[in-house]
């Protein structure tokens, strides 16, 4: 699924912008001037691929395929609440990994 989506988004800058718009890696209350946008494309893909399968599935369907939580729930035979929870956990894991990279670069 990831490879099919990557083919649709060959332009790396457009792809990264779409991720930021669809699923920001920071909360609304946090400082928007962070350095997460400096993370390399390959690094970001690697972190997404290393997410636990249930989180990765929901993340890919929500971000790349633009499914709603109700559609994801129906497709994966889970509840919409589980879909939302898995997406939140995927975001948190990605945020932690990106924060590690940011601190190493400083």
Short mmCIF file of C-alpha atoms in Angstrom, two decimals:
data_model
loop_
_atom_site.label_atom_id
_atom_site.label_comp_id
_atom_site.label_asym_id
_atom_site.label_seq_id
_atom_site.Cartn_x
_atom_site.Cartn_y
_atom_site.Cartn_z
CA UNK A 1 0.00 0.00 0.00
CA UNK A 2 2.81 2.41 0.85
CA UNK A 3 4.56 1.84 -2.47
CA UNK A 4 1.38 2.51 -4.42
CA UNK A 5 0.89 5.74 -2.55
CA UNK A 6 4.48 6.77 -3.05
CA UNK A 7 4.07 6.38 -6.79
CA UNK A 8 1.16 8.82 -6.63
CA UNK A 9 3.37 11.33 -4.84
CA UNK A 10 6.63 11.36 -6.72
CA UNK A 11 7.29 15.02 -6.05
CA UNK A 12 8.78 14.93 -2.56
CA UNK A 13 7.98 18.52 -1.64
CA UNK A 14 4.32 18.15 -2.63
CA UNK A 15 4.10 14.89 -0.70
CA UNK A 16 5.57 16.36 2.48
CA UNK A 17 3.29 19.37 2.22
CA UNK A 18 0.26 17.09 1.88
CA UNK A 19 1.27 15.19 5.02
CA UNK A 20 1.62 18.45 6.95
CA UNK A 21 -1.81 19.61 5.74
CA UNK A 22 -3.61 16.29 6.29
CA UNK A 23 -2.09 15.24 9.57
CA UNK A 24 0.08 17.85 11.24
CA UNK A 25 2.67 16.28 13.51
CA UNK A 26 2.16 18.98 16.10
CA UNK A 27 -0.92 19.91 18.08
CA UNK A 28 -2.75 23.13 17.34
CA UNK A 29 -1.52 24.70 20.58
CA UNK A 30 2.14 23.99 19.90
CA UNK A 31 4.65 26.26 18.23
CA UNK A 32 4.20 25.98 14.47
CA UNK A 33 7.78 27.12 13.85
CA UNK A 34 9.37 23.74 14.55
CA UNK A 35 11.99 22.04 12.42
CA UNK A 36 10.07 18.88 11.48
CA UNK A 37 9.80 20.05 7.89
CA UNK A 38 13.59 19.58 7.58
CA UNK A 39 13.32 15.81 8.00
CA UNK A 40 14.39 13.96 4.87
CA UNK A 41 11.84 12.21 2.71
CA UNK A 42 13.56 8.82 3.06
CA UNK A 43 13.74 9.19 6.84
CA UNK A 44 10.06 10.02 7.07
CA UNK A 45 9.09 7.06 4.88
CA UNK A 46 11.29 4.80 6.99
CA UNK A 47 9.56 5.93 10.19
CA UNK A 48 6.13 5.39 8.66
CA UNK A 49 7.13 1.90 7.52
CA UNK A 50 8.33 1.03 11.03
CA UNK A 51 5.04 1.93 12.68
CA UNK A 52 3.20 -1.05 14.17
CA UNK A 53 0.97 -2.57 11.45
CA UNK A 54 -2.37 -1.49 12.92
CA UNK A 55 -1.15 2.12 13.28
CA UNK A 56 0.49 2.16 9.86
CA UNK A 57 -2.69 0.88 8.16
CA UNK A 58 -4.85 3.61 9.67
CA UNK A 59 -2.18 6.28 9.04
CA UNK A 60 -1.85 5.29 5.37
CA UNK A 61 -5.59 5.11 4.79
CA UNK A 62 -6.22 8.44 6.51
CA UNK A 63 -3.28 10.45 5.18
CA UNK A 64 -2.61 8.98 1.75
CA UNK A 65 -5.97 7.57 0.74
CA UNK A 66 -7.95 10.30 2.53
CA UNK A 67 -10.45 7.85 4.01
CA UNK A 68 -12.67 9.07 6.85
CA UNK A 69 -12.53 7.29 10.18
CA UNK A 70 -15.89 5.70 9.41
CA UNK A 71 -14.57 4.36 6.09
CA UNK A 72 -11.41 3.07 7.75
CA UNK A 73 -13.47 1.39 10.47
CA UNK A 74 -15.65 -0.33 7.90
CA UNK A 75 -12.69 -1.40 5.75
CA UNK A 76 -10.61 -2.75 8.67
CA UNK A 77 -13.59 -4.02 10.68
CA UNK A 78 -12.76 -1.85 13.69
CA UNK A 79 -14.70 0.93 15.41
CA UNK A 80 -14.27 4.58 14.34
CA UNK A 81 -12.93 5.25 17.85
CA UNK A 82 -10.23 2.63 17.35
CA UNK A 83 -9.34 4.24 14.03
CA UNK A 84 -8.98 7.63 15.71
CA UNK A 85 -6.95 6.14 18.54
CA UNK A 86 -4.60 4.30 16.17
CA UNK A 87 -4.07 7.47 14.13
CA UNK A 88 -3.33 9.45 17.28
CA UNK A 89 -0.82 6.83 18.44
CA UNK A 90 0.83 6.73 15.00
CA UNK A 91 1.18 10.51 15.08
CA UNK A 92 2.68 10.37 18.56
CA UNK A 93 5.24 7.72 17.57
CA UNK A 94 6.22 9.74 14.50
CA UNK A 95 6.43 12.92 16.58
CA UNK A 96 8.78 11.20 19.04
CA UNK A 97 11.06 9.93 16.27
CA UNK A 98 11.16 13.31 14.56
CA UNK A 99 11.90 15.02 17.86
CA UNK A 100 14.88 12.69 18.36
CA UNK A 101 16.23 13.68 14.94
CA UNK A 102 15.69 17.36 15.69
CA UNK A 103 17.62 17.13 18.97
CA UNK A 104 20.48 15.19 17.36
CA UNK A 105 20.83 17.90 14.71
CA UNK A 106 21.11 20.68 17.32
#
